[in-house]
JSON list of C-alpha atoms in Angstrom, two decimals:
[
{"chain": "A", "resi": 1, "resn": "UNK", "atom": "CA", "xyz": [-143.02, 88.92, -90.32]},
{"chain": "A", "resi": 2, "resn": "UNK", "atom": "CA", "xyz": [-144.04, 87.46, -86.96]},
{"chain": "A", "resi": 3, "resn": "UNK", "atom": "CA", "xyz": [-146.09, 84.28, -87.00]},
{"chain": "A", "resi": 4, "resn": "UNK", "atom": "CA", "xyz": [-149.40, 84.30, -85.17]},
{"chain": "A", "resi": 5, "resn": "UNK", "atom": "CA", "xyz": [-150.15, 81.64, -82.59]},
{"chain": "A", "resi": 6, "resn": "UNK", "atom": "CA", "xyz": [-152.49, 79.98, -85.08]},
{"chain": "A", "resi": 7, "resn": "UNK", "atom": "CA", "xyz": [-149.76, 79.97, -87.74]},
{"chain": "A", "resi": 8, "resn": "UNK", "atom": "CA", "xyz": [-147.42, 78.32, -85.25]},
{"chain": "A", "resi": 9, "resn": "UNK", "atom": "CA", "xyz": [-149.99, 75.66, -84.44]},
{"chain": "A", "resi": 10, "resn": "UNK", "atom": "CA", "xyz": [-150.52, 74.71, -88.09]},
{"chain": "A", "resi": 11, "resn": "UNK", "atom": "CA", "xyz": [-146.75, 74.66, -88.67]},
{"chain": "A", "resi": 12, "resn": "UNK", "atom": "CA", "xyz": [-146.53, 72.25, -85.73]},
{"chain": "A", "resi": 13, "resn": "UNK", "atom": "CA", "xyz": [-149.28, 70.14, -87.32]},
{"chain": "A", "resi": 14, "resn": "UNK", "atom": "CA", "xyz": [-147.42, 69.98, -90.65]},
{"chain": "A", "resi": 15, "resn": "UNK", "atom": "CA", "xyz": [-144.22, 68.82, -88.95]},
{"chain": "A", "resi": 16, "resn": "UNK", "atom": "CA", "xyz": [-146.22, 66.35, -86.84]},
{"chain": "A", "resi": 17, "resn": "UNK", "atom": "CA", "xyz": [-147.84, 64.72, -89.88]},
{"chain": "A", "resi": 18, "resn": "UNK", "atom": "CA", "xyz": [-144.55, 64.48, -91.78]},
{"chain": "A", "resi": 19, "resn": "UNK", "atom": "CA", "xyz": [-142.80, 62.84, -88.84]},
{"chain": "A", "resi": 20, "resn": "UNK", "atom": "CA", "xyz": [-145.65, 60.40, -88.14]},
{"chain": "A", "resi": 21, "resn": "UNK", "atom": "CA", "xyz": [-145.95, 59.33, -91.77]},
{"chain": "A", "resi": 22, "resn": "UNK", "atom": "CA", "xyz": [-142.19, 58.98, -92.25]},
{"chain": "A", "resi": 23, "resn": "UNK", "atom": "CA", "xyz": [-141.75, 57.07, -88.98]},
{"chain": "A", "resi": 24, "resn": "UNK", "atom": "CA", "xyz": [-144.63, 54.76, -89.74]},
{"chain": "A", "resi": 25, "resn": "UNK", "atom": "CA", "xyz": [-143.68, 53.91, -93.30]},
{"chain": "A", "resi": 26, "resn": "UNK", "atom": "CA", "xyz": [-139.88, 54.18, -93.22]},
{"chain": "A", "resi": 27, "resn": "UNK", "atom": "CA", "xyz": [-139.36, 50.40, -92.73]},
{"chain": "A", "resi": 28, "resn": "UNK", "atom": "CA", "xyz": [-141.82, 49.32, -95.43]},
{"chain": "A", "resi": 29, "resn": "UNK", "atom": "CA", "xyz": [-141.55, 52.16, -97.95]},
{"chain": "A", "resi": 30, "resn": "UNK", "atom": "CA", "xyz": [-139.22, 55.15, -97.57]},
{"chain": "A", "resi": 31, "resn": "UNK", "atom": "CA", "xyz": [-136.19, 53.23, -96.26]},
{"chain": "A", "resi": 32, "resn": "UNK", "atom": "CA", "xyz": [-137.27, 49.71, -97.14]},
{"chain": "A", "resi": 33, "resn": "UNK", "atom": "CA", "xyz": [-133.92, 48.80, -98.69]},
{"chain": "A", "resi": 34, "resn": "UNK", "atom": "CA", "xyz": [-132.25, 49.37, -95.31]},
{"chain": "A", "resi": 35, "resn": "UNK", "atom": "CA", "xyz": [-134.63, 46.96, -93.60]},
{"chain": "A", "resi": 36, "resn": "UNK", "atom": "CA", "xyz": [-135.07, 43.23, -93.99]},
{"chain": "A", "resi": 37, "resn": "UNK", "atom": "CA", "xyz": [-137.69, 43.26, -96.74]},
{"chain": "A", "resi": 38, "resn": "UNK", "atom": "CA", "xyz": [-137.16, 40.23, -98.98]},
{"chain": "A", "resi": 39, "resn": "UNK", "atom": "CA", "xyz": [-139.97, 41.09, -101.40]},
{"chain": "A", "resi": 40, "resn": "UNK", "atom": "CA", "xyz": [-140.01, 44.15, -103.68]},
{"chain": "A", "resi": 41, "resn": "UNK", "atom": "CA", "xyz": [-142.77, 46.69, -103.07]},
{"chain": "A", "resi": 42, "resn": "UNK", "atom": "CA", "xyz": [-145.71, 46.03, -105.42]},
{"chain": "A", "resi": 43, "resn": "UNK", "atom": "CA", "xyz": [-146.31, 48.73, -108.01]},
{"chain": "A", "resi": 44, "resn": "UNK", "atom": "CA", "xyz": [-149.75, 49.59, -106.63]},
{"chain": "A", "resi": 45, "resn": "UNK", "atom": "CA", "xyz": [-148.23, 50.26, -103.19]},
{"chain": "A", "resi": 46, "resn": "UNK", "atom": "CA", "xyz": [-145.51, 52.42, -104.74]},
{"chain": "A", "resi": 47, "resn": "UNK", "atom": "CA", "xyz": [-148.17, 54.53, -106.48]},
{"chain": "A", "resi": 48, "resn": "UNK", "atom": "CA", "xyz": [-150.22, 54.62, -103.27]},
{"chain": "A", "resi": 49, "resn": "UNK", "atom": "CA", "xyz": [-147.18, 55.70, -101.25]},
{"chain": "A", "resi": 50, "resn": "UNK", "atom": "CA", "xyz": [-146.16, 58.40, -103.71]},
{"chain": "A", "resi": 51, "resn": "UNK", "atom": "CA", "xyz": [-149.63, 59.96, -103.94]},
{"chain": "A", "resi": 52, "resn": "UNK", "atom": "CA", "xyz": [-150.15, 60.06, -100.18]},
{"chain": "A", "resi": 53, "resn": "UNK", "atom": "CA", "xyz": [-146.62, 61.34, -99.59]},
{"chain": "A", "resi": 54, "resn": "UNK", "atom": "CA", "xyz": [-147.22, 64.19, -102.04]},
{"chain": "A", "resi": 55, "resn": "UNK", "atom": "CA", "xyz": [-150.40, 65.01, -100.15]},
{"chain": "A", "resi": 56, "resn": "UNK", "atom": "CA", "xyz": [-148.60, 65.26, -96.79]},
{"chain": "A", "resi": 57, "resn": "UNK", "atom": "CA", "xyz": [-145.83, 67.37, -98.30]},
{"chain": "A", "resi": 58, "resn": "UNK", "atom": "CA", "xyz": [-148.32, 69.64, -100.06]},
{"chain": "A", "resi": 59, "resn": "UNK", "atom": "CA", "xyz": [-150.14, 70.22, -96.77]},
{"chain": "A", "resi": 60, "resn": "UNK", "atom": "CA", "xyz": [-146.85, 71.32, -95.21]},
{"chain": "A", "resi": 61, "resn": "UNK", "atom": "CA", "xyz": [-145.98, 73.60, -98.13]},
{"chain": "A", "resi": 62, "resn": "UNK", "atom": "CA", "xyz": [-149.43, 75.19, -98.01]},
{"chain": "A", "resi": 63, "resn": "UNK", "atom": "CA", "xyz": [-149.14, 75.82, -94.28]},
{"chain": "A", "resi": 64, "resn": "UNK", "atom": "CA", "xyz": [-145.79, 77.58, -94.72]},
{"chain": "A", "resi": 65, "resn": "UNK", "atom": "CA", "xyz": [-147.12, 79.62, -97.64]},
{"chain": "A", "resi": 66, "resn": "UNK", "atom": "CA", "xyz": [-149.89, 80.94, -95.40]},
{"chain": "A", "resi": 67, "resn": "UNK", "atom": "CA", "xyz": [-147.31, 81.61, -92.67]},
{"chain": "A", "resi": 68, "resn": "UNK", "atom": "CA", "xyz": [-145.41, 83.86, -95.09]},
{"chain": "A", "resi": 69, "resn": "UNK", "atom": "CA", "xyz": [-148.60, 85.30, -96.60]},
{"chain": "A", "resi": 70, "resn": "UNK", "atom": "CA", "xyz": [-147.98, 83.89, -100.09]},
{"chain": "A", "resi": 71, "resn": "UNK", "atom": "CA", "xyz": [-151.70, 83.64, -100.67]},
{"chain": "A", "resi": 72, "resn": "UNK", "atom": "CA", "xyz": [-151.64, 83.62, -104.48]},
{"chain": "A", "resi": 73, "resn": "UNK", "atom": "CA", "xyz": [-149.15, 80.76, -104.57]},
{"chain": "A", "resi": 74, "resn": "UNK", "atom": "CA", "xyz": [-151.21, 78.96, -101.96]},
{"chain": "A", "resi": 75, "resn": "UNK", "atom": "CA", "xyz": [-154.32, 79.21, -104.14]},
{"chain": "A", "resi": 76, "resn": "UNK", "atom": "CA", "xyz": [-152.41, 78.14, -107.24]},
{"chain": "A", "resi": 77, "resn": "UNK", "atom": "CA", "xyz": [-151.09, 75.05, -105.49]},
{"chain": "A", "resi": 78, "resn": "UNK", "atom": "CA", "xyz": [-154.63, 74.31, -104.38]},
{"chain": "A", "resi": 79, "resn": "UNK", "atom": "CA", "xyz": [-155.26, 73.16, -107.96]},
{"chain": "A", "resi": 80, "resn": "UNK", "atom": "CA", "xyz": [-152.43, 70.66, -107.52]},
{"chain": "A", "resi": 81, "resn": "UNK", "atom": "CA", "xyz": [-154.15, 69.53, -104.33]},
{"chain": "A", "resi": 82, "resn": "UNK", "atom": "CA", "xyz": [-157.27, 68.65, -106.32]},
{"chain": "A", "resi": 83, "resn": "UNK", "atom": "CA", "xyz": [-155.18, 66.60, -108.75]},
{"chain": "A", "resi": 84, "resn": "UNK", "atom": "CA", "xyz": [-153.40, 64.73, -105.95]},
{"chain": "A", "resi": 85, "resn": "UNK", "atom": "CA", "xyz": [-156.67, 64.08, -104.13]},
{"chain": "A", "resi": 86, "resn": "UNK", "atom": "CA", "xyz": [-158.16, 62.72, -107.35]},
{"chain": "A", "resi": 87, "resn": "UNK", "atom": "CA", "xyz": [-155.24, 60.28, -107.49]},
{"chain": "A", "resi": 88, "resn": "UNK", "atom": "CA", "xyz": [-155.55, 59.41, -103.81]},
{"chain": "A", "resi": 89, "resn": "UNK", "atom": "CA", "xyz": [-159.10, 58.10, -104.13]},
{"chain": "A", "resi": 90, "resn": "UNK", "atom": "CA", "xyz": [-158.37, 55.08, -106.37]},
{"chain": "A", "resi": 91, "resn": "UNK", "atom": "CA", "xyz": [-154.83, 54.56, -105.07]},
{"chain": "A", "resi": 92, "resn": "UNK", "atom": "CA", "xyz": [-156.13, 54.70, -101.50]},
{"chain": "A", "resi": 93, "resn": "UNK", "atom": "CA", "xyz": [-159.08, 52.37, -101.97]},
{"chain": "A", "resi": 94, "resn": "UNK", "atom": "CA", "xyz": [-157.28, 49.80, -104.14]},
{"chain": "A", "resi": 95, "resn": "UNK", "atom": "CA", "xyz": [-154.83, 48.34, -101.57]},
{"chain": "A", "resi": 96, "resn": "UNK", "atom": "CA", "xyz": [-157.46, 48.33, -98.82]},
{"chain": "A", "resi": 97, "resn": "UNK", "atom": "CA", "xyz": [-160.25, 46.73, -100.84]},
{"chain": "A", "resi": 98, "resn": "UNK", "atom": "CA", "xyz": [-157.85, 44.41, -102.68]},
{"chain": "A", "resi": 99, "resn": "UNK", "atom": "CA", "xyz": [-156.87, 42.70, -99.43]},
{"chain": "A", "resi": 100, "resn": "UNK", "atom": "CA", "xyz": [-160.50, 42.05, -98.60]},
{"chain": "A", "resi": 101, "resn": "UNK", "atom": "CA", "xyz": [-161.16, 40.89, -102.18]},
{"chain": "A", "resi": 102, "resn": "UNK", "atom": "CA", "xyz": [-158.38, 38.27, -102.16]},
{"chain": "A", "resi": 103, "resn": "UNK", "atom": "CA", "xyz": [-159.07, 37.24, -98.56]},
{"chain": "A", "resi": 104, "resn": "UNK", "atom": "CA", "xyz": [-155.89, 38.46, -96.87]},
{"chain": "A", "resi": 105, "resn": "UNK", "atom": "CA", "xyz": [-157.92, 40.82, -94.70]},
{"chain": "A", "resi": 106, "resn": "UNK", "atom": "CA", "xyz": [-161.42, 40.63, -93.28]},
{"chain": "A", "resi": 107, "resn": "UNK", "atom": "CA", "xyz": [-164.23, 42.78, -94.65]},
{"chain": "A", "resi": 108, "resn": "UNK", "atom": "CA", "xyz": [-164.77, 44.53, -91.31]},
{"chain": "A", "resi": 109, "resn": "UNK", "atom": "CA", "xyz": [-161.06, 45.30, -90.84]},
{"chain": "A", "resi": 110, "resn": "UNK", "atom": "CA", "xyz": [-160.78, 46.64, -94.38]},
{"chain": "A", "resi": 111, "resn": "UNK", "atom": "CA", "xyz": [-164.04, 48.49, -93.83]},
{"chain": "A", "resi": 112, "resn": "UNK", "atom": "CA", "xyz": [-162.60, 50.51, -90.98]},
{"chain": "A", "resi": 113, "resn": "UNK", "atom": "CA", "xyz": [-159.88, 51.73, -93.34]},
{"chain": "A", "resi": 114, "resn": "UNK", "atom": "CA", "xyz": [-162.45, 52.45, -96.04]},
{"chain": "A", "resi": 115, "resn": "UNK", "atom": "CA", "xyz": [-164.41, 54.63, -93.64]},
{"chain": "A", "resi": 116, "resn": "UNK", "atom": "CA", "xyz": [-161.26, 56.51, -92.60]},
{"chain": "A", "resi": 117, "resn": "UNK", "atom": "CA", "xyz": [-160.29, 57.17, -96.20]},
{"chain": "A", "resi": 118, "resn": "UNK", "atom": "CA", "xyz": [-163.84, 58.13, -97.14]},
{"chain": "A", "resi": 119, "resn": "UNK", "atom": "CA", "xyz": [-163.94, 60.54, -94.18]},
{"chain": "A", "resi": 120, "resn": "UNK", "atom": "CA", "xyz": [-160.67, 62.12, -95.33]},
{"chain": "A", "resi": 121, "resn": "UNK", "atom": "CA", "xyz": [-161.98, 62.57, -98.87]},
{"chain": "A", "resi": 122, "resn": "UNK", "atom": "CA", "xyz": [-165.26, 64.07, -97.67]},
{"chain": "A", "resi": 123, "resn": "UNK", "atom": "CA", "xyz": [-163.46, 66.48, -95.31]},
{"chain": "A", "resi": 124, "resn": "UNK", "atom": "CA", "xyz": [-161.30, 67.59, -98.21]},
{"chain": "A", "resi": 125, "resn": "UNK", "atom": "CA", "xyz": [-164.46, 68.17, -100.24]},
{"chain": "A", "resi": 126, "resn": "UNK", "atom": "CA", "xyz": [-165.87, 70.44, -97.52]},
{"chain": "A", "resi": 127, "resn": "UNK", "atom": "CA", "xyz": [-162.49, 72.17, -97.18]},
{"chain": "A", "resi": 128, "resn": "UNK", "atom": "CA", "xyz": [-162.63, 72.92, -100.91]},
{"chain": "A", "resi": 129, "resn": "UNK", "atom": "CA", "xyz": [-166.19, 74.23, -100.65]},
{"chain": "A", "resi": 130, "resn": "UNK", "atom": "CA", "xyz": [-165.13, 76.53, -97.77]},
{"chain": "A", "resi": 131, "resn": "UNK", "atom": "CA", "xyz": [-161.78, 77.47, -99.31]},
{"chain": "A", "resi": 132, "resn": "UNK", "atom": "CA", "xyz": [-162.64, 81.18, -99.09]},
{"chain": "A", "resi": 133, "resn": "UNK", "atom": "CA", "xyz": [-163.46, 80.92, -95.39]},
{"chain": "A", "resi": 134, "resn": "UNK", "atom": "CA", "xyz": [-159.97, 80.48, -93.97]},
{"chain": "A", "resi": 135, "resn": "UNK", "atom": "CA", "xyz": [-161.04, 79.57, -90.44]},
{"chain": "A", "resi": 136, "resn": "UNK", "atom": "CA", "xyz": [-163.15, 76.62, -91.57]},
{"chain": "A", "resi": 137, "resn": "UNK", "atom": "CA", "xyz": [-160.89, 75.67, -94.47]},
{"chain": "A", "resi": 138, "resn": "UNK", "atom": "CA", "xyz": [-157.82, 75.19, -92.29]},
{"chain": "A", "resi": 139, "resn": "UNK", "atom": "CA", "xyz": [-159.65, 73.10, -89.70]},
{"chain": "A", "resi": 140, "resn": "UNK", "atom": "CA", "xyz": [-161.29, 70.88, -92.28]},
{"chain": "A", "resi": 141, "resn": "UNK", "atom": "CA", "xyz": [-157.93, 70.32, -93.98]},
{"chain": "A", "resi": 142, "resn": "UNK", "atom": "CA", "xyz": [-156.40, 69.37, -90.65]},
{"chain": "A", "resi": 143, "resn": "UNK", "atom": "CA", "xyz": [-159.25, 66.91, -90.14]},
{"chain": "A", "resi": 144, "resn": "UNK", "atom": "CA", "xyz": [-158.53, 65.39, -93.55]},
{"chain": "A", "resi": 145, "resn": "UNK", "atom": "CA", "xyz": [-154.90, 64.92, -92.54]},
{"chain": "A", "resi": 146, "resn": "UNK", "atom": "CA", "xyz": [-155.86, 63.30, -89.24]},
{"chain": "A", "resi": 147, "resn": "UNK", "atom": "CA", "xyz": [-158.01, 60.73, -91.04]},
{"chain": "A", "resi": 148, "resn": "UNK", "atom": "CA", "xyz": [-155.19, 59.99, -93.49]},
{"chain": "A", "resi": 149, "resn": "UNK", "atom": "CA", "xyz": [-152.63, 59.11, -90.81]},
{"chain": "A", "resi": 150, "resn": "UNK", "atom": "CA", "xyz": [-154.27, 56.16, -89.03]},
{"chain": "A", "resi": 151, "resn": "UNK", "atom": "CA", "xyz": [-152.27, 53.55, -90.95]},
{"chain": "A", "resi": 152, "resn": "UNK", "atom": "CA", "xyz": [-148.97, 55.29, -90.18]},
{"chain": "A", "resi": 153, "resn": "UNK", "atom": "CA", "xyz": [-149.84, 55.55, -86.49]},
{"chain": "A", "resi": 154, "resn": "UNK", "atom": "CA", "xyz": [-150.71, 51.85, -86.34]},
{"chain": "A", "resi": 155, "resn": "UNK", "atom": "CA", "xyz": [-147.23, 51.05, -87.67]},
{"chain": "A", "resi": 156, "resn": "UNK", "atom": "CA", "xyz": [-145.62, 53.41, -85.16]},
{"chain": "A", "resi": 157, "resn": "UNK", "atom": "CA", "xyz": [-147.45, 51.56, -82.37]},
{"chain": "A", "resi": 158, "resn": "UNK", "atom": "CA", "xyz": [-145.46, 48.39, -83.16]},
{"chain": "A", "resi": 159, "resn": "UNK", "atom": "CA", "xyz": [-142.24, 50.17, -82.17]},
{"chain": "A", "resi": 160, "resn": "UNK", "atom": "CA", "xyz": [-143.69, 50.64, -78.69]},
{"chain": "A", "resi": 161, "resn": "UNK", "atom": "CA", "xyz": [-145.34, 47.23, -78.49]},
{"chain": "A", "resi": 162, "resn": "UNK", "atom": "CA", "xyz": [-148.71, 48.99, -78.31]},
{"chain": "A", "resi": 163, "resn": "UNK", "atom": "CA", "xyz": [-150.29, 47.70, -81.51]},
{"chain": "A", "resi": 164, "resn": "UNK", "atom": "CA", "xyz": [-153.17, 46.25, -79.47]},
{"chain": "A", "resi": 165, "resn": "UNK", "atom": "CA", "xyz": [-153.75, 49.50, -77.56]},
{"chain": "A", "resi": 166, "resn": "UNK", "atom": "CA", "xyz": [-156.64, 51.42, -79.02]},
{"chain": "A", "resi": 167, "resn": "UNK", "atom": "CA", "xyz": [-155.96, 54.15, -76.46]},
{"chain": "A", "resi": 168, "resn": "UNK", "atom": "CA", "xyz": [-152.55, 54.70, -78.02]},
{"chain": "A", "resi": 169, "resn": "UNK", "atom": "CA", "xyz": [-153.67, 54.40, -81.65]},
{"chain": "A", "resi": 170, "resn": "UNK", "atom": "CA", "xyz": [-156.77, 56.54, -81.39]},
{"chain": "A", "resi": 171, "resn": "UNK", "atom": "CA", "xyz": [-155.19, 58.94, -78.89]},
{"chain": "A", "resi": 172, "resn": "UNK", "atom": "CA", "xyz": [-152.22, 59.68, -81.16]},
{"chain": "A", "resi": 173, "resn": "UNK", "atom": "CA", "xyz": [-154.51, 59.98, -84.18]},
{"chain": "A", "resi": 174, "resn": "UNK", "atom": "CA", "xyz": [-156.77, 62.61, -82.64]},
{"chain": "A", "resi": 175, "resn": "UNK", "atom": "CA", "xyz": [-153.94, 64.40, -80.82]},
{"chain": "A", "resi": 176, "resn": "UNK", "atom": "CA", "xyz": [-153.60, 67.25, -83.39]},
{"chain": "A", "resi": 177, "resn": "UNK", "atom": "CA", "xyz": [-157.37, 67.78, -83.40]},
{"chain": "A", "resi": 178, "resn": "UNK", "atom": "CA", "xyz": [-157.50, 67.73, -79.59]},
{"chain": "A", "resi": 179, "resn": "UNK", "atom": "CA", "xyz": [-154.70, 70.32, -79.39]},
{"chain": "A", "resi": 180, "resn": "UNK", "atom": "CA", "xyz": [-156.54, 72.52, -81.89]},
{"chain": "A", "resi": 181, "resn": "UNK", "atom": "CA", "xyz": [-159.77, 72.22, -79.89]},
{"chain": "A", "resi": 182, "resn": "UNK", "atom": "CA", "xyz": [-158.00, 73.32, -76.70]},
{"chain": "A", "resi": 183, "resn": "UNK", "atom": "CA", "xyz": [-156.16, 76.09, -78.58]},
{"chain": "A", "resi": 184, "resn": "UNK", "atom": "CA", "xyz": [-159.40, 77.50, -79.98]},
{"chain": "A", "resi": 185, "resn": "UNK", "atom": "CA", "xyz": [-161.22, 77.12, -76.66]},
{"chain": "A", "resi": 186, "resn": "UNK", "atom": "CA", "xyz": [-158.53, 79.07, -74.80]},
{"chain": "A", "resi": 187, "resn": "UNK", "atom": "CA", "xyz": [-158.14, 81.71, -77.50]},
{"chain": "A", "resi": 188, "resn": "UNK", "atom": "CA", "xyz": [-161.80, 82.22, -78.42]},
{"chain": "A", "resi": 189, "resn": "UNK", "atom": "CA", "xyz": [-163.36, 81.34, -75.05]},
{"chain": "A", "resi": 190, "resn": "UNK", "atom": "CA", "xyz": [-165.89, 79.06, -76.71]},
{"chain": "A", "resi": 191, "resn": "UNK", "atom": "CA", "xyz": [-166.26, 75.59, -78.17]},
{"chain": "A", "resi": 192, "resn": "UNK", "atom": "CA", "xyz": [-165.48, 75.47, -81.88]},
{"chain": "A", "resi": 193, "resn": "UNK", "atom": "CA", "xyz": [-167.63, 72.63, -83.11]},
{"chain": "A", "resi": 194, "resn": "UNK", "atom": "CA", "xyz": [-165.72, 72.05, -86.34]},
{"chain": "A", "resi": 195, "resn": "UNK", "atom": "CA", "xyz": [-162.73, 71.02, -84.20]},
{"chain": "A", "resi": 196, "resn": "UNK", "atom": "CA", "xyz": [-164.77, 68.09, -82.87]},
{"chain": "A", "resi": 197, "resn": "UNK", "atom": "CA", "xyz": [-165.62, 66.58, -86.25]},
{"chain": "A", "resi": 198, "resn": "UNK", "atom": "CA", "xyz": [-162.45, 64.53, -86.49]},
{"chain": "A", "resi": 199, "resn": "UNK", "atom": "CA", "xyz": [-162.48, 63.07, -82.95]},
{"chain": "A", "resi": 200, "resn": "UNK", "atom": "CA", "xyz": [-166.15, 62.14, -83.44]},
{"chain": "A", "resi": 201, "resn": "UNK", "atom": "CA", "xyz": [-165.32, 60.44, -86.76]},
{"chain": "A", "resi": 202, "resn": "UNK", "atom": "CA", "xyz": [-162.36, 58.54, -85.31]},
{"chain": "A", "resi": 203, "resn": "UNK", "atom": "CA", "xyz": [-164.30, 57.26, -82.31]},
{"chain": "A", "resi": 204, "resn": "UNK", "atom": "CA", "xyz": [-167.48, 56.70, -84.30]},
{"chain": "A", "resi": 205, "resn": "UNK", "atom": "CA", "xyz": [-165.68, 54.50, -86.82]},
{"chain": "A", "resi": 206, "resn": "UNK", "atom": "CA", "xyz": [-164.01, 52.57, -84.01]},
{"chain": "A", "resi": 207, "resn": "UNK", "atom": "CA", "xyz": [-167.21, 51.86, -82.08]},
{"chain": "A", "resi": 208, "resn": "UNK", "atom": "CA", "xyz": [-169.80, 51.51, -84.83]},
{"chain": "A", "resi": 209, "resn": "UNK", "atom": "CA", "xyz": [-168.13, 50.51, -88.13]},
{"chain": "A", "resi": 210, "resn": "UNK", "atom": "CA", "xyz": [-168.32, 46.78, -87.41]},
{"chain": "A", "resi": 211, "resn": "UNK", "atom": "CA", "xyz": [-172.11, 46.91, -87.21]},
{"chain": "A", "resi": 212, "resn": "UNK", "atom": "CA", "xyz": [-172.16, 48.06, -90.83]},
{"chain": "A", "resi": 213, "resn": "UNK", "atom": "CA", "xyz": [-169.35, 45.97, -92.29]},
{"chain": "A", "resi": 214, "resn": "UNK", "atom": "CA", "xyz": [-170.49, 42.71, -90.68]},
{"chain": "A", "resi": 215, "resn": "UNK", "atom": "CA", "xyz": [-173.95, 43.15, -92.16]},
{"chain": "A", "resi": 216, "resn": "UNK", "atom": "CA", "xyz": [-175.10, 42.07, -95.61]},
{"chain": "A", "resi": 217, "resn": "UNK", "atom": "CA", "xyz": [-175.23, 45.76, -96.59]},
{"chain": "A", "resi": 218, "resn": "UNK", "atom": "CA", "xyz": [-171.57, 46.20, -95.64]},
{"chain": "A", "resi": 219, "resn": "UNK", "atom": "CA", "xyz": [-170.53, 43.11, -97.59]},
{"chain": "A", "resi": 220, "resn": "UNK", "atom": "CA", "xyz": [-172.49, 44.38, -100.58]},
{"chain": "A", "resi": 221, "resn": "UNK", "atom": "CA", "xyz": [-170.84, 47.80, -100.36]},
{"chain": "A", "resi": 222, "resn": "UNK", "atom": "CA", "xyz": [-167.41, 46.16, -100.25]},
{"chain": "A", "resi": 223, "resn": "UNK", "atom": "CA", "xyz": [-168.33, 44.24, -103.40]},
{"chain": "A", "resi": 224, "resn": "UNK", "atom": "CA", "xyz": [-169.26, 47.52, -105.09]},
{"chain": "A", "resi": 225, "resn": "UNK", "atom": "CA", "xyz": [-165.90, 49.03, -104.09]},
{"chain": "A", "resi": 226, "resn": "UNK", "atom": "CA", "xyz": [-164.13, 45.96, -105.47]},
{"chain": "A", "resi": 227, "resn": "UNK", "atom": "CA", "xyz": [-166.01, 46.33, -108.74]},
{"chain": "A", "resi": 228, "resn": "UNK", "atom": "CA", "xyz": [-165.05, 50.01, -109.00]},
{"chain": "A", "resi": 229, "resn": "UNK", "atom": "CA", "xyz": [-161.50, 50.07, -107.64]},
{"chain": "A", "resi": 230, "resn": "UNK", "atom": "CA", "xyz": [-160.05, 46.55, -107.88]},
{"chain": "A", "resi": 231, "resn": "UNK", "atom": "CA", "xyz": [-161.48, 44.35, -110.63]},
{"chain": "A", "resi": 232, "resn": "UNK", "atom": "CA", "xyz": [-160.78, 46.80, -113.50]},
{"chain": "A", "resi": 233, "resn": "UNK", "atom": "CA", "xyz": [-157.05, 46.72, -112.64]},
{"chain": "A", "resi": 234, "resn": "UNK", "atom": "CA", "xyz": [-156.58, 42.95, -112.30]}
]
């Protein structure tokens, strides 16, 4: 059963996301005992790490199921995807908002991460709505994955001494979406606008998020998130 060029691209994307996430979080999570980490990992970060790891692995499994035309299994596992995503919302927001709540991170810095997570969750929602339209579904799911990997990429940047380089961080983050855009443009001889959603979100958050989070409205929204996702668990 020969893979199509699109199948090969999405297999590449699955491998890419697994490598990026593992590389980024190996020192602090996956292989933490082999690194100089004097403090144990807090329980909320363990839960966060497990839920997001399951999401990345499920994406890869789903991609390979489509490659081998196991469509029924793919749809069945889609139910598991809903369960994992439901877990990712509170476990994703808690560590981000908690740092702003206790003052170990600024509201605007935490806000950038909130917007990235919120974008990922919304893209998943649209992917679910369009689950019967494979072309859109796959591209929206890829966009969700791109928005989920920003934290891992930031950690990878430290290994290159490029943690201050937004060109590196944002460039690596949108790389899978940029490749897909070029792939579709060459194959279909036209611009596929859904491919541009993720790059627009990444750059939009980078350039404009501070205007919201440094305003009274942004501070109020962060308080609401703390009330929903942090205070009940303290």
